[in-house]
């Protein structure tokens, strides 16, 4: 079983912001594989289903970004999962909008949601898909930037990236991390 977690902030005010790209990816995966997000447990909105013959739990932590690790730890403990079977999807300002970077491990790189997950899991070794949201413009506060919405001209690129993220998750489940990194990190 795999646990696929998209990071973001709950409540309407954060919908469709750069920081919520992980939530948006989970919504896309939910739609693509007909896995309804229909129960709240483990401090997350969750769904159970199958992707390419593999059992999955989809989760959108409802703890707010900086406390994401609380939810991820509860999911890990309840489902007796190993860190290597938890895929985290989140925003990355160091990547151009729509670019993906898939890794098997790594530091938080300044991302507070990932810092929280590392602290709660006690390891940096869990798969992750970073989705580029672009670097903040000069003069912008970082928090204001990541909580802003994508301008019209970036929206098609982001929609395409969400579809690619959904495909990348399937590739991870069916062909493994190495194949997924080879395939999606080049684009």
Short mmCIF file of N, CA, C and O in Angstrom, two decimals, residues 50-186:
data_model
loop_
_atom_site.label_atom_id
_atom_site.label_comp_id
_atom_site.label_asym_id
_atom_site.label_seq_id
_atom_site.Cartn_x
_atom_site.Cartn_y
_atom_site.Cartn_z
N UNK A 50 -7.54 2.35 -5.75
CA UNK A 50 -6.51 1.60 -6.46
C UNK A 50 -5.99 2.45 -7.62
O UNK A 50 -6.76 3.13 -8.31
N UNK A 51 -4.68 2.36 -7.82
CA UNK A 51 -4.05 2.94 -9.00
C UNK A 51 -3.19 1.83 -9.60
O UNK A 51 -2.28 1.33 -8.93
N UNK A 52 -3.51 1.44 -10.82
CA UNK A 52 -2.75 0.41 -11.54
C UNK A 52 -2.55 -0.84 -10.68
O UNK A 52 -1.46 -1.39 -10.61
N UNK A 53 -3.61 -1.26 -10.01
CA UNK A 53 -3.56 -2.48 -9.22
C UNK A 53 -2.94 -2.35 -7.84
O UNK A 53 -2.84 -3.33 -7.11
N UNK A 54 -2.49 -1.15 -7.48
CA UNK A 54 -1.88 -0.92 -6.17
C UNK A 54 -2.87 -0.19 -5.26
O UNK A 54 -3.51 0.79 -5.67
N UNK A 55 -2.99 -0.66 -4.01
CA UNK A 55 -3.83 0.03 -3.03
C UNK A 55 -3.17 1.34 -2.65
O UNK A 55 -1.95 1.38 -2.40
N UNK A 56 -3.98 2.40 -2.59
CA UNK A 56 -3.44 3.71 -2.21
C UNK A 56 -4.39 4.40 -1.23
O UNK A 56 -5.60 4.17 -1.24
N UNK A 57 -3.80 5.25 -0.43
CA UNK A 57 -4.53 6.21 0.38
C UNK A 57 -4.11 7.57 -0.15
O UNK A 57 -2.91 7.87 -0.24
N UNK A 58 -5.07 8.40 -0.53
CA UNK A 58 -4.79 9.78 -0.89
C UNK A 58 -5.08 10.64 0.33
O UNK A 58 -6.06 10.38 1.05
N UNK A 59 -4.26 11.66 0.57
CA UNK A 59 -4.48 12.49 1.75
C UNK A 59 -4.11 13.95 1.51
O UNK A 59 -3.09 14.24 0.87
N UNK A 60 -4.96 14.83 2.03
CA UNK A 60 -4.71 16.26 2.07
C UNK A 60 -4.75 16.65 3.56
O UNK A 60 -5.82 16.79 4.14
N UNK A 61 -3.57 16.79 4.19
CA UNK A 61 -3.55 17.15 5.61
C UNK A 61 -4.33 18.44 5.88
O UNK A 61 -4.22 19.41 5.13
N UNK A 62 -5.10 18.43 6.96
CA UNK A 62 -5.92 19.58 7.32
C UNK A 62 -5.30 20.36 8.49
O UNK A 62 -5.98 21.13 9.15
N UNK A 63 -4.02 20.16 8.73
CA UNK A 63 -3.32 20.73 9.87
C UNK A 63 -2.73 22.10 9.59
O UNK A 63 -2.14 22.69 10.48
N UNK A 64 -2.80 22.57 8.37
CA UNK A 64 -2.04 23.71 7.85
C UNK A 64 -0.63 23.23 7.57
O UNK A 64 -0.11 22.30 8.20
N UNK A 65 -0.02 23.86 6.60
CA UNK A 65 1.26 23.43 6.04
C UNK A 65 2.32 23.13 7.09
O UNK A 65 2.95 22.08 7.06
N UNK A 66 2.53 24.05 8.02
CA UNK A 66 3.66 23.93 8.94
C UNK A 66 3.54 22.77 9.92
O UNK A 66 4.50 22.44 10.61
N UNK A 67 2.37 22.14 10.00
CA UNK A 67 2.15 21.01 10.89
C UNK A 67 1.83 19.73 10.11
O UNK A 67 1.31 18.77 10.69
N UNK A 68 2.16 19.70 8.84
CA UNK A 68 1.84 18.55 7.98
C UNK A 68 2.35 17.23 8.53
O UNK A 68 1.74 16.18 8.36
N UNK A 69 3.47 17.26 9.22
CA UNK A 69 4.06 16.04 9.76
C UNK A 69 3.17 15.32 10.75
O UNK A 69 3.23 14.09 10.86
N UNK A 70 2.32 16.06 11.47
CA UNK A 70 1.40 15.43 12.42
C UNK A 70 0.49 14.45 11.69
O UNK A 70 0.29 13.31 12.13
N UNK A 71 -0.08 14.90 10.59
CA UNK A 71 -0.99 14.07 9.81
C UNK A 71 -0.25 12.91 9.16
O UNK A 71 -0.69 11.76 9.20
N UNK A 72 0.91 13.19 8.56
CA UNK A 72 1.68 12.15 7.88
C UNK A 72 2.09 11.06 8.87
O UNK A 72 2.01 9.86 8.57
N UNK A 73 2.49 11.45 10.06
CA UNK A 73 2.88 10.46 11.08
C UNK A 73 1.69 9.60 11.48
O UNK A 73 1.81 8.37 11.62
N UNK A 74 0.51 10.21 11.67
CA UNK A 74 -0.68 9.44 12.01
C UNK A 74 -1.02 8.44 10.89
O UNK A 74 -1.36 7.28 11.17
N UNK A 75 -0.93 8.87 9.65
CA UNK A 75 -1.19 7.98 8.51
C UNK A 75 -0.19 6.82 8.49
O UNK A 75 -0.57 5.66 8.33
N UNK A 76 1.08 7.15 8.67
CA UNK A 76 2.13 6.14 8.67
C UNK A 76 1.89 5.10 9.76
O UNK A 76 1.96 3.89 9.51
N UNK A 77 1.59 5.58 10.97
CA UNK A 77 1.40 4.67 12.10
C UNK A 77 0.15 3.80 11.92
O UNK A 77 0.18 2.59 12.14
N UNK A 78 -0.94 4.42 11.50
CA UNK A 78 -2.21 3.69 11.38
C UNK A 78 -2.11 2.59 10.32
O UNK A 78 -2.56 1.47 10.52
N UNK A 79 -1.51 2.92 9.17
CA UNK A 79 -1.43 1.96 8.07
C UNK A 79 -0.15 1.12 8.11
O UNK A 79 0.09 0.34 7.21
N UNK A 80 0.64 1.32 9.16
CA UNK A 80 1.89 0.57 9.35
C UNK A 80 2.76 0.64 8.08
O UNK A 80 3.30 -0.37 7.61
N UNK A 81 2.85 1.83 7.54
CA UNK A 81 3.60 2.06 6.31
C UNK A 81 5.06 2.38 6.61
O UNK A 81 5.38 2.86 7.70
N UNK A 82 5.89 2.10 5.67
CA UNK A 82 7.29 2.53 5.75
C UNK A 82 7.41 3.88 5.06
O UNK A 82 6.63 4.19 4.15
N UNK A 83 8.38 4.67 5.47
CA UNK A 83 8.57 6.00 4.89
C UNK A 83 8.73 5.92 3.37
O UNK A 83 8.25 6.80 2.64
N UNK A 84 9.35 4.85 2.86
CA UNK A 84 9.57 4.73 1.42
C UNK A 84 8.26 4.54 0.64
O UNK A 84 8.25 4.66 -0.59
N UNK A 85 7.18 4.23 1.35
CA UNK A 85 5.87 4.04 0.70
C UNK A 85 4.94 5.24 0.87
O UNK A 85 3.75 5.15 0.60
N UNK A 86 5.51 6.36 1.31
CA UNK A 86 4.75 7.59 1.48
C UNK A 86 5.30 8.60 0.47
O UNK A 86 6.47 8.98 0.53
N UNK A 87 4.47 8.99 -0.48
CA UNK A 87 4.88 9.93 -1.52
C UNK A 87 4.31 11.30 -1.17
O UNK A 87 3.09 11.45 -1.03
N UNK A 88 5.18 12.29 -1.03
CA UNK A 88 4.76 13.64 -0.68
C UNK A 88 4.84 14.52 -1.92
O UNK A 88 5.86 14.55 -2.61
N UNK A 89 3.76 15.25 -2.19
CA UNK A 89 3.71 16.17 -3.34
C UNK A 89 3.58 17.59 -2.79
O UNK A 89 2.70 17.86 -1.97
N UNK A 90 4.47 18.48 -3.25
CA UNK A 90 4.45 19.85 -2.71
C UNK A 90 5.06 20.85 -3.68
O UNK A 90 5.68 20.48 -4.68
N UNK A 91 4.88 22.12 -3.35
CA UNK A 91 5.34 23.24 -4.18
C UNK A 91 6.83 23.49 -3.98
O UNK A 91 7.38 23.24 -2.91
N UNK A 92 7.46 24.00 -5.05
CA UNK A 92 8.88 24.36 -4.99
C UNK A 92 9.10 25.65 -5.76
O UNK A 92 8.89 25.69 -6.98
N UNK A 93 9.56 26.68 -5.04
CA UNK A 93 9.78 27.98 -5.69
C UNK A 93 11.07 28.00 -6.50
O UNK A 93 11.27 28.91 -7.30
N UNK A 94 11.95 27.01 -6.32
CA UNK A 94 13.21 27.02 -7.06
C UNK A 94 13.07 26.39 -8.45
O UNK A 94 14.02 26.36 -9.22
N UNK A 95 11.88 25.89 -8.76
CA UNK A 95 11.62 25.31 -10.08
C UNK A 95 10.66 26.20 -10.86
O UNK A 95 9.74 26.80 -10.28
N UNK A 96 10.87 26.27 -12.17
CA UNK A 96 9.96 27.02 -13.03
C UNK A 96 8.54 26.47 -12.90
O UNK A 96 8.37 25.26 -12.66
N UNK A 97 7.55 27.32 -13.09
CA UNK A 97 6.16 26.82 -12.99
C UNK A 97 5.94 25.60 -13.90
O UNK A 97 6.31 25.60 -15.07
N UNK A 98 5.41 24.54 -13.28
CA UNK A 98 5.07 23.34 -14.02
C UNK A 98 6.16 22.29 -14.10
O UNK A 98 5.90 21.15 -14.48
N UNK A 99 7.40 22.62 -13.76
CA UNK A 99 8.49 21.63 -13.80
C UNK A 99 8.36 20.69 -12.61
O UNK A 99 7.98 21.10 -11.52
N UNK A 100 8.69 19.41 -12.82
CA UNK A 100 8.66 18.43 -11.74
C UNK A 100 10.07 17.99 -11.38
O UNK A 100 10.92 17.91 -12.25
N UNK A 101 10.27 17.68 -10.11
CA UNK A 101 11.49 17.03 -9.65
C UNK A 101 11.07 15.92 -8.69
O UNK A 101 10.41 16.18 -7.69
N UNK A 102 11.46 14.72 -9.03
CA UNK A 102 11.12 13.55 -8.21
C UNK A 102 12.41 13.08 -7.55
O UNK A 102 13.44 12.95 -8.21
N UNK A 103 12.34 12.84 -6.24
CA UNK A 103 13.50 12.39 -5.48
C UNK A 103 13.08 11.32 -4.48
O UNK A 103 11.93 11.29 -4.04
N UNK A 104 14.04 10.48 -4.09
CA UNK A 104 13.78 9.45 -3.08
C UNK A 104 14.01 9.96 -1.67
O UNK A 104 13.55 9.36 -0.71
N UNK A 105 14.74 11.08 -1.55
CA UNK A 105 15.06 11.64 -0.23
C UNK A 105 15.59 13.04 -0.43
O UNK A 105 15.81 13.48 -1.56
N UNK A 106 15.81 13.73 0.67
CA UNK A 106 16.40 15.06 0.59
C UNK A 106 16.04 15.90 1.80
O UNK A 106 15.20 15.52 2.62
N UNK A 107 16.69 17.04 1.89
CA UNK A 107 16.44 17.96 3.00
C UNK A 107 15.13 18.70 2.76
O UNK A 107 14.51 18.57 1.71
N UNK A 108 14.75 19.51 3.72
CA UNK A 108 13.53 20.30 3.60
C UNK A 108 13.72 21.46 2.62
O UNK A 108 12.75 21.96 2.06
N UNK A 109 14.95 21.90 2.43
CA UNK A 109 15.21 23.00 1.51
C UNK A 109 14.42 24.25 1.86
O UNK A 109 14.03 25.00 0.97
N UNK A 110 14.17 24.48 3.14
CA UNK A 110 13.44 25.67 3.56
C UNK A 110 11.92 25.54 3.53
O UNK A 110 11.22 26.47 3.88
N UNK A 111 11.41 24.39 3.11
CA UNK A 111 9.95 24.19 3.03
C UNK A 111 9.43 23.72 4.39
O UNK A 111 9.80 22.64 4.85
N UNK A 112 8.60 24.52 5.02
CA UNK A 112 8.15 24.22 6.38
C UNK A 112 7.31 22.96 6.48
O UNK A 112 7.36 22.25 7.50
N UNK A 113 6.53 22.64 5.47
CA UNK A 113 5.76 21.39 5.49
C UNK A 113 6.66 20.19 5.50
O UNK A 113 6.44 19.22 6.24
N UNK A 114 7.72 20.23 4.69
CA UNK A 114 8.68 19.12 4.64
C UNK A 114 9.49 19.06 5.93
O UNK A 114 9.76 17.97 6.44
N UNK A 115 9.84 20.22 6.49
CA UNK A 115 10.54 20.23 7.79
C UNK A 115 9.72 19.49 8.83
O UNK A 115 10.24 18.69 9.61
N UNK A 116 8.42 19.75 8.86
CA UNK A 116 7.53 19.11 9.82
C UNK A 116 7.47 17.60 9.59
O UNK A 116 7.51 16.81 10.55
N UNK A 117 7.40 17.18 8.33
CA UNK A 117 7.34 15.75 8.02
C UNK A 117 8.63 15.06 8.44
O UNK A 117 8.60 14.00 9.07
N UNK A 118 9.76 15.66 8.12
CA UNK A 118 11.06 15.08 8.51
C UNK A 118 11.13 14.96 10.04
O UNK A 118 11.55 13.93 10.56
N UNK A 119 10.69 15.98 10.75
CA UNK A 119 10.72 15.95 12.22
C UNK A 119 9.83 14.83 12.77
O UNK A 119 10.23 14.12 13.70
N UNK A 120 8.65 14.65 12.19
CA UNK A 120 7.72 13.63 12.70
C UNK A 120 8.07 12.21 12.26
O UNK A 120 7.76 11.26 12.97
N UNK A 121 8.67 12.06 11.10
CA UNK A 121 9.05 10.72 10.64
C UNK A 121 10.45 10.32 11.11
O UNK A 121 10.79 9.15 11.11
N UNK A 122 11.24 11.32 11.45
CA UNK A 122 12.61 11.04 11.89
C UNK A 122 13.53 10.64 10.77
O UNK A 122 14.57 10.02 11.00
N UNK A 123 13.17 10.97 9.53
CA UNK A 123 14.01 10.64 8.37
C UNK A 123 13.73 11.61 7.23
O UNK A 123 12.64 12.18 7.15
N UNK A 124 14.74 11.77 6.39
CA UNK A 124 14.59 12.54 5.15
C UNK A 124 14.34 11.60 3.97
O UNK A 124 14.22 12.05 2.83
N UNK A 125 14.30 10.31 4.24
CA UNK A 125 14.22 9.30 3.18
C UNK A 125 12.78 8.88 2.92
O UNK A 125 12.32 7.85 3.41
N UNK A 126 12.07 9.73 2.18
CA UNK A 126 10.74 9.39 1.68
C UNK A 126 10.62 10.02 0.30
O UNK A 126 11.19 11.07 0.03
N UNK A 127 9.90 9.34 -0.61
CA UNK A 127 9.76 9.86 -1.97
C UNK A 127 9.00 11.17 -1.99
O UNK A 127 8.08 11.39 -1.18
N UNK A 128 9.38 12.02 -2.91
CA UNK A 128 8.67 13.29 -3.04
C UNK A 128 8.63 13.74 -4.49
O UNK A 128 9.52 13.41 -5.27
N UNK A 129 7.55 14.44 -4.80
CA UNK A 129 7.41 15.07 -6.10
C UNK A 129 7.28 16.56 -5.84
O UNK A 129 6.32 17.02 -5.22
N UNK A 130 8.28 17.31 -6.28
CA UNK A 130 8.24 18.77 -6.14
C UNK A 130 7.68 19.33 -7.44
O UNK A 130 8.13 18.98 -8.53
N UNK A 131 6.70 20.21 -7.31
CA UNK A 131 6.07 20.85 -8.47
C UNK A 131 6.46 22.32 -8.46
O UNK A 131 6.20 23.04 -7.48
N UNK A 132 7.09 22.75 -9.54
CA UNK A 132 7.55 24.13 -9.63
C UNK A 132 6.42 25.13 -9.66
O UNK A 132 5.44 24.95 -10.39
N UNK A 133 6.58 26.17 -8.85
CA UNK A 133 5.60 27.27 -8.83
C UNK A 133 6.27 28.60 -9.18
O UNK A 133 5.63 29.64 -9.17
N UNK A 134 7.56 28.56 -9.47
CA UNK A 134 8.29 29.78 -9.85
C UNK A 134 8.84 30.52 -8.65
O UNK A 134 8.31 30.44 -7.54
N UNK A 135 9.91 31.25 -8.90
CA UNK A 135 10.56 32.03 -7.85
C UNK A 135 9.80 33.33 -7.62
O UNK A 135 9.21 33.90 -8.54
N UNK A 136 9.86 33.80 -6.40
CA UNK A 136 9.15 35.04 -6.07
C UNK A 136 9.81 36.22 -6.78
O UNK A 136 11.03 36.29 -6.89
N UNK A 137 8.98 37.14 -7.27
CA UNK A 137 9.54 38.34 -7.90
C UNK A 137 10.27 39.21 -6.87
O UNK A 137 9.96 39.16 -5.67
N UNK A 138 11.21 39.99 -7.35
CA UNK A 138 11.95 40.90 -6.47
C UNK A 138 10.97 41.81 -5.73
O UNK A 138 9.98 42.28 -6.31
N UNK A 139 11.23 42.01 -4.46
CA UNK A 139 10.39 42.90 -3.67
C UNK A 139 9.19 42.23 -3.02
O UNK A 139 8.51 42.84 -2.20
N UNK A 140 8.91 41.00 -3.40
CA UNK A 140 7.77 40.27 -2.82
C UNK A 140 8.20 39.59 -1.53
O UNK A 140 9.32 39.08 -1.42
N UNK A 141 7.31 39.53 -0.57
CA UNK A 141 7.50 38.71 0.62
C UNK A 141 7.23 37.26 0.21
O UNK A 141 6.27 37.00 -0.52
N UNK A 142 8.05 36.32 0.69
CA UNK A 142 7.90 34.92 0.30
C UNK A 142 6.51 34.37 0.66
O UNK A 142 5.86 33.71 -0.15
N UNK A 143 6.05 34.65 1.87
CA UNK A 143 4.74 34.14 2.30
C UNK A 143 3.64 34.69 1.40
O UNK A 143 2.74 33.94 0.98
N UNK A 144 3.70 35.97 1.07
CA UNK A 144 2.68 36.56 0.18
C UNK A 144 2.72 35.89 -1.19
O UNK A 144 1.68 35.63 -1.80
N UNK A 145 3.93 35.60 -1.67
CA UNK A 145 4.07 34.99 -2.99
C UNK A 145 3.49 33.59 -3.03
O UNK A 145 2.68 33.26 -3.91
N UNK A 146 3.88 32.72 -2.08
CA UNK A 146 3.40 31.34 -2.14
C UNK A 146 1.90 31.25 -1.85
O UNK A 146 1.25 30.27 -2.23
N UNK A 147 1.34 32.26 -1.20
CA UNK A 147 -0.09 32.26 -0.93
C UNK A 147 -0.88 33.02 -2.01
O UNK A 147 -2.08 33.23 -1.89
N UNK A 148 -0.16 33.40 -3.09
CA UNK A 148 -0.84 34.06 -4.21
C UNK A 148 -1.31 33.00 -5.22
O UNK A 148 -0.86 31.86 -5.20
N UNK A 149 -2.22 33.42 -6.09
CA UNK A 149 -2.73 32.52 -7.12
C UNK A 149 -1.92 32.68 -8.40
O UNK A 149 -1.26 33.69 -8.61
N UNK A 150 -1.99 31.66 -9.23
CA UNK A 150 -1.27 31.70 -10.50
C UNK A 150 -1.95 32.68 -11.45
O UNK A 150 -3.18 32.67 -11.58
N UNK A 151 -1.17 33.52 -12.15
CA UNK A 151 -1.78 34.40 -13.14
C UNK A 151 -2.33 33.57 -14.32
O UNK A 151 -1.90 32.43 -14.54
N UNK A 152 -3.25 34.17 -15.07
CA UNK A 152 -3.91 33.47 -16.19
C UNK A 152 -2.91 32.79 -17.13
O UNK A 152 -3.13 31.67 -17.58
N UNK A 153 -1.81 33.47 -17.43
CA UNK A 153 -0.86 32.92 -18.40
C UNK A 153 -0.14 31.68 -17.89
O UNK A 153 0.36 30.88 -18.67
N UNK A 154 -0.06 31.47 -16.58
CA UNK A 154 0.59 30.27 -16.02
C UNK A 154 -0.39 29.12 -15.80
O UNK A 154 0.04 27.98 -15.63
N UNK A 155 -1.68 29.38 -15.80
CA UNK A 155 -2.66 28.36 -15.46
C UNK A 155 -2.63 27.13 -16.38
O UNK A 155 -2.69 26.00 -15.88
N UNK A 156 -2.50 27.29 -17.70
CA UNK A 156 -2.42 26.09 -18.56
C UNK A 156 -1.21 25.22 -18.22
O UNK A 156 -1.30 23.99 -18.23
N UNK A 157 -0.08 25.84 -17.91
CA UNK A 157 1.14 25.11 -17.56
C UNK A 157 0.92 24.34 -16.26
O UNK A 157 1.35 23.18 -16.13
N UNK A 158 0.25 24.95 -15.32
CA UNK A 158 -0.01 24.30 -14.02
C UNK A 158 -0.99 23.15 -14.20
O UNK A 158 -0.79 22.07 -13.63
N UNK A 159 -2.04 23.34 -14.99
CA UNK A 159 -2.98 22.24 -15.25
C UNK A 159 -2.25 21.05 -15.88
O UNK A 159 -2.47 19.90 -15.51
N UNK A 160 -1.36 21.32 -16.83
CA UNK A 160 -0.59 20.26 -17.47
C UNK A 160 0.32 19.57 -16.44
O UNK A 160 0.43 18.35 -16.41
N UNK A 161 0.94 20.36 -15.56
CA UNK A 161 1.82 19.80 -14.53
C UNK A 161 1.05 18.89 -13.57
O UNK A 161 1.58 17.86 -13.14
N UNK A 162 -0.19 19.24 -13.27
CA UNK A 162 -0.99 18.39 -12.38
C UNK A 162 -1.29 17.05 -13.05
O UNK A 162 -1.23 16.00 -12.41
N UNK A 163 -1.56 17.08 -14.35
CA UNK A 163 -1.77 15.84 -15.10
C UNK A 163 -0.50 15.00 -15.14
O UNK A 163 -0.54 13.78 -14.96
N UNK A 164 0.64 15.66 -15.34
CA UNK A 164 1.92 14.96 -15.37
C UNK A 164 2.24 14.37 -14.00
O UNK A 164 2.77 13.26 -13.90
N UNK A 165 1.91 15.10 -12.94
CA UNK A 165 2.13 14.60 -11.58
C UNK A 165 1.32 13.33 -11.36
O UNK A 165 1.82 12.35 -10.80
N UNK A 166 0.08 13.32 -11.82
CA UNK A 166 -0.77 12.14 -11.70
C UNK A 166 -0.15 10.95 -12.44
O UNK A 166 -0.10 9.83 -11.91
N UNK A 167 0.36 11.20 -13.64
CA UNK A 167 1.03 10.14 -14.42
C UNK A 167 2.29 9.66 -13.70
O UNK A 167 2.58 8.47 -13.68
N UNK A 168 3.05 10.61 -13.13
CA UNK A 168 4.29 10.26 -12.43
C UNK A 168 4.01 9.37 -11.22
O UNK A 168 4.77 8.43 -10.96
N UNK A 169 2.93 9.64 -10.50
CA UNK A 169 2.56 8.79 -9.37
C UNK A 169 2.31 7.36 -9.86
O UNK A 169 2.82 6.40 -9.28
N UNK A 170 1.57 7.22 -10.95
CA UNK A 170 1.31 5.88 -11.50
C UNK A 170 2.62 5.20 -11.89
O UNK A 170 2.81 4.01 -11.64
N UNK A 171 3.54 5.96 -12.48
CA UNK A 171 4.83 5.40 -12.89
C UNK A 171 5.62 4.94 -11.66
O UNK A 171 6.23 3.87 -11.68
N UNK A 172 5.60 5.72 -10.59
CA UNK A 172 6.28 5.32 -9.35
C UNK A 172 5.71 4.00 -8.86
O UNK A 172 6.46 3.09 -8.50
N UNK A 173 4.39 3.87 -8.86
CA UNK A 173 3.75 2.67 -8.34
C UNK A 173 4.00 1.44 -9.21
O UNK A 173 4.13 0.33 -8.70
N UNK A 174 4.07 1.64 -10.52
CA UNK A 174 4.18 0.49 -11.43
C UNK A 174 5.61 0.18 -11.85
O UNK A 174 5.94 -0.99 -12.08
N UNK A 175 6.46 1.20 -11.96
CA UNK A 175 7.80 0.98 -12.50
C UNK A 175 8.92 1.37 -11.54
O UNK A 175 10.09 1.13 -11.83
N UNK A 176 8.56 2.02 -10.43
CA UNK A 176 9.57 2.38 -9.43
C UNK A 176 10.06 3.80 -9.53
O UNK A 176 9.81 4.51 -10.51
N UNK A 177 10.76 4.20 -8.49
CA UNK A 177 11.26 5.58 -8.39
C UNK A 177 12.29 5.90 -9.47
O UNK A 177 12.26 6.97 -10.05
N UNK A 178 13.21 4.98 -9.71
CA UNK A 178 14.28 5.28 -10.67
C UNK A 178 13.72 5.57 -12.07
O UNK A 178 14.10 6.55 -12.71
N UNK A 179 12.80 4.74 -12.52
CA UNK A 179 12.18 4.95 -13.83
C UNK A 179 11.43 6.28 -13.85
O UNK A 179 11.49 7.04 -14.81
N UNK A 180 10.71 6.56 -12.77
CA UNK A 180 9.95 7.81 -12.69
C UNK A 180 10.88 9.03 -12.74
O UNK A 180 10.60 10.00 -13.45
N UNK A 181 11.99 8.95 -12.00
CA UNK A 181 12.95 10.07 -12.02
C UNK A 181 13.52 10.24 -13.42
O UNK A 181 13.63 11.37 -13.92
N UNK A 182 13.91 9.15 -14.06
CA UNK A 182 14.46 9.22 -15.41
C UNK A 182 13.49 9.83 -16.39
O UNK A 182 13.86 10.60 -17.28
N UNK A 183 12.23 9.48 -16.24
CA UNK A 183 11.21 9.92 -17.18
C UNK A 183 10.78 11.37 -16.97
O UNK A 183 10.61 12.12 -17.92
N UNK A 184 10.59 11.77 -15.71
CA UNK A 184 9.96 13.08 -15.44
C UNK A 184 10.93 14.18 -15.03
O UNK A 184 10.59 15.35 -15.16
N UNK A 185 12.12 13.86 -14.56
CA UNK A 185 13.04 14.91 -14.16
C UNK A 185 13.71 15.60 -15.34
O UNK A 185 14.27 16.67 -15.20
N UNK A 186 13.63 15.01 -16.52
CA UNK A 186 14.26 15.60 -17.71
C UNK A 186 13.42 16.71 -18.31
O UNK A 186 13.93 17.60 -18.96
#
